[in-house]
PDB file of C-alpha atoms and ligand atoms in Angstrom:
ATOM      1  CA  MET A   1       0.000   0.000   0.000  1.00 42.00           C
ATOM      2  CA  ALA A   2       1.108   3.515  -0.767  1.00 44.00           C
ATOM      3  CA  THR A   3       0.788   4.682   2.823  1.00 46.00           C
ATOM      4  CA  THR A   4       2.983   1.875   4.135  1.00 47.00           C
ATOM      5  CA  ALA A   5       5.606   2.502   1.483  1.00 48.00           C
ATOM      6  CA  LYS A   6       5.675   6.175   2.385  1.00 54.00           C
ATOM      7  CA  LYS A   7       6.042   5.377   6.062  1.00 53.00           C
ATOM      8  CA  THR A   8       8.904   2.935   5.448  1.00 51.00           C
ATOM      9  CA  GLY A   9      10.583   5.429   3.161  1.00 48.00           C
ATOM     10  CA  THR A  10      10.377   8.184   5.734  1.00 50.00           C
ATOM     11  CA  ALA A  11      11.751   5.948   8.455  1.00 50.00           C
ATOM     12  CA  SER A  12      14.801   4.860   6.491  1.00 47.00           C
ATOM     13  CA  LYS A  13      15.425   8.432   5.380  1.00 47.00           C
ATOM     14  CA  ALA A  14      15.305   9.527   9.005  1.00 48.00           C
ATOM     15  CA  ASN A  15      17.729   6.774   9.999  1.00 49.00           C
ATOM     16  CA  SER A  16      20.257   7.709   7.362  1.00 46.00           C
ATOM     17  CA  LYS A  17      19.983  11.354   8.372  1.00 46.00           C
ATOM     18  CA  LYS A  18      20.613  10.380  11.970  1.00 47.00           C
ATOM     19  CA  THR A  19      23.932   8.825  10.988  1.00 44.00           C
ATOM     20  CA  THR A  20      25.074  11.864   9.030  1.00 42.00           C
ATOM     21  CA  GLY A  21      23.524  14.115  11.705  1.00 44.00           C
ATOM     22  CA  LEU A  22      26.364  13.188  14.048  1.00 45.00           C
ATOM     23  CA  THR A  23      28.625  15.506  12.115  1.00 42.00           C
ATOM     24  CA  GLY A  24      25.887  17.805  10.751  1.00 45.00           C
ATOM     25  CA  LYS A  25      24.213  20.651  12.604  1.00 58.00           C
ATOM     26  CA  MET A  26      20.993  19.725  14.370  1.00 68.00           C
ATOM     27  CA  GLU A  27      20.159  23.460  14.587  1.00 72.00           C
ATOM     28  CA  ASP A  28      19.717  23.549  10.813  1.00 77.00           C
ATOM     29  CA  SER A  29      17.164  20.751  10.745  1.00 90.00           C
ATOM     30  CA  GLU A  30      13.507  21.409  10.068  1.00 92.00           C
ATOM     31  CA  PHE A  31      12.607  19.583  13.279  1.00 93.00           C
ATOM     32  CA  HIS A  32      14.817  21.867  15.344  1.00 94.00           C
ATOM     33  CA  LYS A  33      13.288  24.952  13.715  1.00 94.00           C
ATOM     34  CA  PHE A  34       9.819  23.574  14.392  1.00 96.00           C
ATOM     35  CA  PHE A  35      10.782  22.961  18.034  1.00 97.00           C
ATOM     36  CA  VAL A  36      11.996  26.561  18.456  1.00 97.00           C
ATOM     37  CA  ASP A  37       8.839  27.850  16.769  1.00 97.00           C
ATOM     38  CA  GLU A  38       6.664  25.922  19.194  1.00 97.00           C
ATOM     39  CA  LEU A  39       8.695  27.277  22.120  1.00 98.00           C
ATOM     40  CA  LYS A  40       7.858  30.769  20.840  1.00 98.00           C
ATOM     41  CA  ASP A  41       4.192  29.797  20.748  1.00 98.00           C
ATOM     42  CA  ILE A  42       4.086  28.624  24.391  1.00 98.00           C
ATOM     43  CA  TYR A  43       6.195  31.657  25.393  1.00 98.00           C
ATOM     44  CA  TRP A  44       3.451  33.922  23.989  1.00 98.00           C
ATOM     45  CA  ALA A  45       0.835  31.778  25.757  1.00 98.00           C
ATOM     46  CA  GLU A  46       2.549  32.057  29.166  1.00 98.00           C
ATOM     47  CA  LYS A  47       3.106  35.800  28.789  1.00 98.00           C
ATOM     48  CA  HIS A  48      -0.601  36.327  28.180  1.00 98.00           C
ATOM     49  CA  LEU A  49      -1.687  33.896  30.853  1.00 98.00           C
ATOM     50  CA  VAL A  50       0.352  35.733  33.482  1.00 98.00           C
ATOM     51  CA  LYS A  51      -1.780  38.825  32.744  1.00 98.00           C
ATOM     52  CA  ALA A  52      -5.088  36.925  32.707  1.00 98.00           C
ATOM     53  CA  LEU A  53      -4.657  35.004  35.975  1.00 98.00           C
ATOM     54  CA  PRO A  54      -4.832  38.079  38.280  1.00 98.00           C
ATOM     55  CA  LYS A  55      -8.125  39.009  36.570  1.00 97.00           C
ATOM     56  CA  MET A  56      -9.410  35.491  37.206  1.00 98.00           C
ATOM     57  CA  SER A  57      -8.288  35.729  40.824  1.00 98.00           C
ATOM     58  CA  LYS A  58     -10.162  39.010  41.235  1.00 98.00           C
ATOM     59  CA  ALA A  59     -13.289  37.527  39.674  1.00 98.00           C
ATOM     60  CA  ALA A  60     -13.280  34.424  41.883  1.00 98.00           C
ATOM     61  CA  THR A  61     -15.820  34.096  44.703  1.00 98.00           C
ATOM     62  CA  SER A  62     -13.996  31.724  47.041  1.00 97.00           C
ATOM     63  CA  THR A  63     -10.791  32.790  48.725  1.00 97.00           C
ATOM     64  CA  ASP A  64      -9.312  29.331  47.988  1.00 97.00           C
ATOM     65  CA  LEU A  65      -9.728  29.755  44.267  1.00 98.00           C
ATOM     66  CA  ALA A  66      -8.504  33.345  44.348  1.00 98.00           C
ATOM     67  CA  ALA A  67      -5.393  32.143  46.212  1.00 98.00           C
ATOM     68  CA  ALA A  68      -4.855  29.277  43.764  1.00 98.00           C
ATOM     69  CA  PHE A  69      -4.897  31.734  40.844  1.00 98.00           C
ATOM     70  CA  GLU A  70      -2.534  34.066  42.679  1.00 98.00           C
ATOM     71  CA  LYS A  71      -0.152  31.186  43.356  1.00 98.00           C
ATOM     72  CA  HIS A  72      -0.266  30.143  39.728  1.00 98.00           C
ATOM     73  CA  THR A  73       0.426  33.699  38.614  1.00 98.00           C
ATOM     74  CA  GLN A  74       3.783  33.485  40.436  1.00 98.00           C
ATOM     75  CA  GLU A  75       4.396  30.034  38.971  1.00 98.00           C
ATOM     76  CA  THR A  76       3.515  31.213  35.484  1.00 98.00           C
ATOM     77  CA  GLN A  77       6.118  33.959  35.811  1.00 98.00           C
ATOM     78  CA  MET A  78       8.566  31.175  36.642  1.00 98.00           C
ATOM     79  CA  HIS A  79       7.467  29.293  33.509  1.00 98.00           C
ATOM     80  CA  ILE A  80       8.294  32.404  31.473  1.00 98.00           C
ATOM     81  CA  ASP A  81      11.739  32.616  33.117  1.00 98.00           C
ATOM     82  CA  THR A  82      12.277  28.898  32.520  1.00 98.00           C
ATOM     83  CA  LEU A  83      11.437  29.270  28.825  1.00 98.00           C
ATOM     84  CA  GLU A  84      13.965  32.097  28.618  1.00 98.00           C
ATOM     85  CA  GLU A  85      16.549  29.677  30.053  1.00 98.00           C
ATOM     86  CA  VAL A  86      15.550  27.098  27.433  1.00 98.00           C
ATOM     87  CA  PHE A  87      15.996  29.669  24.636  1.00 97.00           C
ATOM     88  CA  ALA A  88      19.421  30.529  26.071  1.00 97.00           C
ATOM     89  CA  LEU A  89      20.435  26.863  26.164  1.00 97.00           C
ATOM     90  CA  LEU A  90      19.527  26.625  22.477  1.00 96.00           C
ATOM     91  CA  ASP A  91      21.350  29.869  21.624  1.00 95.00           C
ATOM     92  CA  GLU A  92      18.078  31.419  20.566  1.00 95.00           C
ATOM     93  CA  LYS A  93      16.643  34.807  21.493  1.00 95.00           C
ATOM     94  CA  PRO A  94      13.377  34.556  23.452  1.00 96.00           C
ATOM     95  CA  ALA A  95      10.611  35.590  21.084  1.00 96.00           C
ATOM     96  CA  ALA A  96       6.842  35.312  21.333  1.00 97.00           C
ATOM     97  CA  LYS A  97       4.686  34.097  18.480  1.00 96.00           C
ATOM     98  CA  LYS A  98       0.922  34.453  18.815  1.00 96.00           C
ATOM     99  CA  CYS A  99      -0.680  31.303  20.173  1.00 97.00           C
ATOM    100  CA  ASP A 100      -4.240  31.223  18.788  1.00 97.00           C
ATOM    101  CA  ALA A 101      -5.192  28.384  21.123  1.00 97.00           C
ATOM    102  CA  MET A 102      -4.302  30.317  24.292  1.00 98.00           C
ATOM    103  CA  ALA A 103      -5.896  33.479  22.902  1.00 98.00           C
ATOM    104  CA  GLY A 104      -9.110  31.495  22.426  1.00 98.00           C
ATOM    105  CA  LEU A 105      -8.952  29.871  25.865  1.00 98.00           C
ATOM    106  CA  LEU A 106      -8.463  33.240  27.553  1.00 98.00           C
ATOM    107  CA  GLU A 107     -11.353  34.701  25.562  1.00 98.00           C
ATOM    108  CA  GLU A 108     -13.445  31.843  26.866  1.00 97.00           C
ATOM    109  CA  ALA A 109     -12.420  32.690  30.448  1.00 97.00           C
ATOM    110  CA  ASP A 110     -13.547  36.287  29.845  1.00 97.00           C
ATOM    111  CA  SER A 111     -16.930  35.068  28.556  1.00 98.00           C
ATOM    112  CA  ILE A 112     -17.390  32.871  31.619  1.00 97.00           C
ATOM    113  CA  ILE A 113     -16.808  35.882  33.872  1.00 97.00           C
ATOM    114  CA  ALA A 114     -19.277  37.917  31.812  1.00 97.00           C
ATOM    115  CA  ASP A 115     -21.892  35.154  31.815  1.00 97.00           C
ATOM    116  CA  THR A 116     -21.847  34.329  35.554  1.00 97.00           C
ATOM    117  CA  ASP A 117     -22.885  36.432  38.524  1.00 97.00           C
ATOM    118  CA  LYS A 118     -20.318  37.953  40.838  1.00 97.00           C
ATOM    119  CA  GLY A 119     -20.246  36.290  44.269  1.00 97.00           C
ATOM    120  CA  THR A 120     -21.596  32.932  43.082  1.00 97.00           C
ATOM    121  CA  LEU A 121     -19.983  29.521  43.204  1.00 98.00           C
ATOM    122  CA  THR A 122     -21.248  28.943  39.669  1.00 98.00           C
ATOM    123  CA  ARG A 123     -18.749  31.666  38.708  1.00 98.00           C
ATOM    124  CA  ASP A 124     -15.993  29.658  40.423  1.00 98.00           C
ATOM    125  CA  ALA A 125     -17.033  26.375  38.822  1.00 98.00           C
ATOM    126  CA  GLY A 126     -16.825  28.152  35.460  1.00 98.00           C
ATOM    127  CA  LEU A 127     -13.456  29.725  36.246  1.00 98.00           C
ATOM    128  CA  ILE A 128     -12.079  26.321  37.227  1.00 98.00           C
ATOM    129  CA  LEU A 129     -13.344  24.894  33.933  1.00 98.00           C
ATOM    130  CA  ALA A 130     -11.601  27.672  32.005  1.00 98.00           C
ATOM    131  CA  ALA A 131      -8.388  27.312  34.021  1.00 98.00           C
ATOM    132  CA  GLN A 132      -8.280  23.535  33.643  1.00 98.00           C
ATOM    133  CA  LYS A 133      -8.629  23.861  29.876  1.00 98.00           C
ATOM    134  CA  VAL A 134      -5.597  26.150  29.979  1.00 98.00           C
ATOM    135  CA  GLU A 135      -3.630  23.744  32.188  1.00 98.00           C
ATOM    136  CA  HIS A 136      -4.411  20.801  29.929  1.00 98.00           C
ATOM    137  CA  TYR A 137      -3.269  22.791  26.913  1.00 98.00           C
ATOM    138  CA  GLU A 138      -0.013  23.546  28.725  1.00 98.00           C
ATOM    139  CA  ILE A 139       0.391  19.918  29.832  1.00 98.00           C
ATOM    140  CA  ALA A 140       0.010  18.728  26.234  1.00 98.00           C
ATOM    141  CA  THR A 141       2.452  21.346  24.975  1.00 98.00           C
ATOM    142  CA  TYR A 142       5.181  20.854  27.578  1.00 98.00           C
ATOM    143  CA  GLY A 143       4.822  17.069  27.398  1.00 98.00           C
ATOM    144  CA  THR A 144       5.447  17.092  23.656  1.00 98.00           C
ATOM    145  CA  LEU A 145       8.177  19.743  23.720  1.00 98.00           C
ATOM    146  CA  LYS A 146      10.012  17.801  26.410  1.00 98.00           C
ATOM    147  CA  THR A 147      10.103  14.698  24.216  1.00 98.00           C
ATOM    148  CA  PHE A 148      11.276  16.831  21.248  1.00 97.00           C
ATOM    149  CA  ALA A 149      14.143  18.184  23.382  1.00 97.00           C
ATOM    150  CA  GLU A 150      15.070  14.670  24.485  1.00 96.00           C
ATOM    151  CA  ASN A 151      15.077  13.425  20.908  1.00 94.00           C
ATOM    152  CA  MET A 152      17.404  16.215  19.844  1.00 94.00           C
ATOM    153  CA  GLY A 153      19.782  15.557  22.726  1.00 94.00           C
ATOM    154  CA  HIS A 154      18.965  18.802  24.545  1.00 96.00           C
ATOM    155  CA  THR A 155      18.912  17.127  27.942  1.00 97.00           C
ATOM    156  CA  ASP A 156      19.133  20.315  30.026  1.00 98.00           C
ATOM    157  CA  ALA A 157      16.274  21.896  28.093  1.00 98.00           C
ATOM    158  CA  ALA A 158      14.243  18.694  28.470  1.00 98.00           C
ATOM    159  CA  ASN A 159      14.755  18.763  32.245  1.00 98.00           C
ATOM    160  CA  LEU A 160      13.603  22.381  32.456  1.00 98.00           C
ATOM    161  CA  LEU A 161      10.515  21.632  30.373  1.00 98.00           C
ATOM    162  CA  GLN A 162       9.781  18.652  32.644  1.00 98.00           C
ATOM    163  CA  GLN A 163       9.875  20.931  35.715  1.00 98.00           C
ATOM    164  CA  THR A 164       7.233  23.195  34.199  1.00 98.00           C
ATOM    165  CA  LEU A 165       5.207  20.176  33.087  1.00 98.00           C
ATOM    166  CA  ASP A 166       5.171  18.881  36.684  1.00 98.00           C
ATOM    167  CA  ASN A 167       3.943  22.245  37.949  1.00 98.00           C
ATOM    168  CA  GLU A 168       1.146  22.428  35.352  1.00 98.00           C
ATOM    169  CA  LYS A 169       0.007  18.945  36.389  1.00 98.00           C
ATOM    170  CA  ALA A 170       0.063  19.861  40.087  1.00 98.00           C
ATOM    171  CA  THR A 171      -1.996  22.974  39.313  1.00 98.00           C
ATOM    172  CA  ASP A 172      -4.578  20.900  37.485  1.00 98.00           C
ATOM    173  CA  VAL A 173      -4.856  18.539  40.481  1.00 98.00           C
ATOM    174  CA  ALA A 174      -5.203  21.475  42.907  1.00 98.00           C
ATOM    175  CA  LEU A 175      -8.036  22.924  40.805  1.00 98.00           C
ATOM    176  CA  THR A 176      -9.846  19.577  40.767  1.00 98.00           C
ATOM    177  CA  GLU A 177      -9.569  19.456  44.555  1.00 98.00           C
ATOM    178  CA  ILE A 178     -11.199  22.879  44.907  1.00 97.00           C
ATOM    179  CA  ALA A 179     -13.953  21.950  42.449  1.00 97.00           C
ATOM    180  CA  THR A 180     -14.806  18.602  44.012  1.00 97.00           C
ATOM    181  CA  GLY A 181     -14.138  19.826  47.568  1.00 96.00           C
ATOM    182  CA  TYR A 182     -17.085  22.223  47.713  1.00 95.00           C
ATOM    183  CA  VAL A 183     -17.356  24.518  44.689  1.00 96.00           C
ATOM    184  CA  ASN A 184     -19.363  22.186  42.455  1.00 96.00           C
ATOM    185  CA  ALA A 185     -21.671  21.096  45.293  1.00 95.00           C
ATOM    186  CA  GLU A 186     -22.365  24.670  46.351  1.00 95.00           C
ATOM    187  CA  ALA A 187     -22.836  25.770  42.746  1.00 95.00           C
ATOM    188  CA  ALA A 188     -25.396  22.984  42.329  1.00 95.00           C
ATOM    189  CA  ALA A 189     -27.306  24.325  45.351  1.00 96.00           C
ATOM    190  CA  GLU A 190     -27.487  27.908  44.009  1.00 93.00           C
TER     191      GLU A 190
HETATM  192 FE1  FE2 B   1       2.552  27.618  32.508  1.00 82.86          FE
HETATM  193 FE1  FE2 B   2      -0.349  26.754  33.986  1.00 82.86          FE
END
């Protein structure tokens, strides 16, 4: 079948490149350029998220959720700093490239604030939904970028990306705990 032949062809081409790649420059490869481009995308995403989280904290009803967003604002600033370290390790200048996915997710968070009443737990349930969508987007991104870095032999960059990935996962768990702890139940009773 044509598909199989194409797959086999690509695999052997990749293998032969790997052999010559030992003396060639990985930085010139399309994969490396794609990796750097995607780092720019998540860099834009984090830089916008760090501005959105304080607004989400202000909009939250429960002090727990407000505190969780405040905590993650600090952590998100660390994610930005970490990405700058990754760019430095790769000899690249930190640059942001518009991330349409994050722009859309943050727009959704704004709509949730607009569509729910201030001082309600329904507002918080909605904010948690919006925030968890963001965290899952970040988890997917950092998970993939970490494996890219590993594949290209950028071990230090991979370790830094793993640190951020762990923090995004912990944030997601903390948000679930707030939601299932009392927010969802109280929202249901409103
Ligand atoms: Fe982040
Ligand atoms: Fe995050």
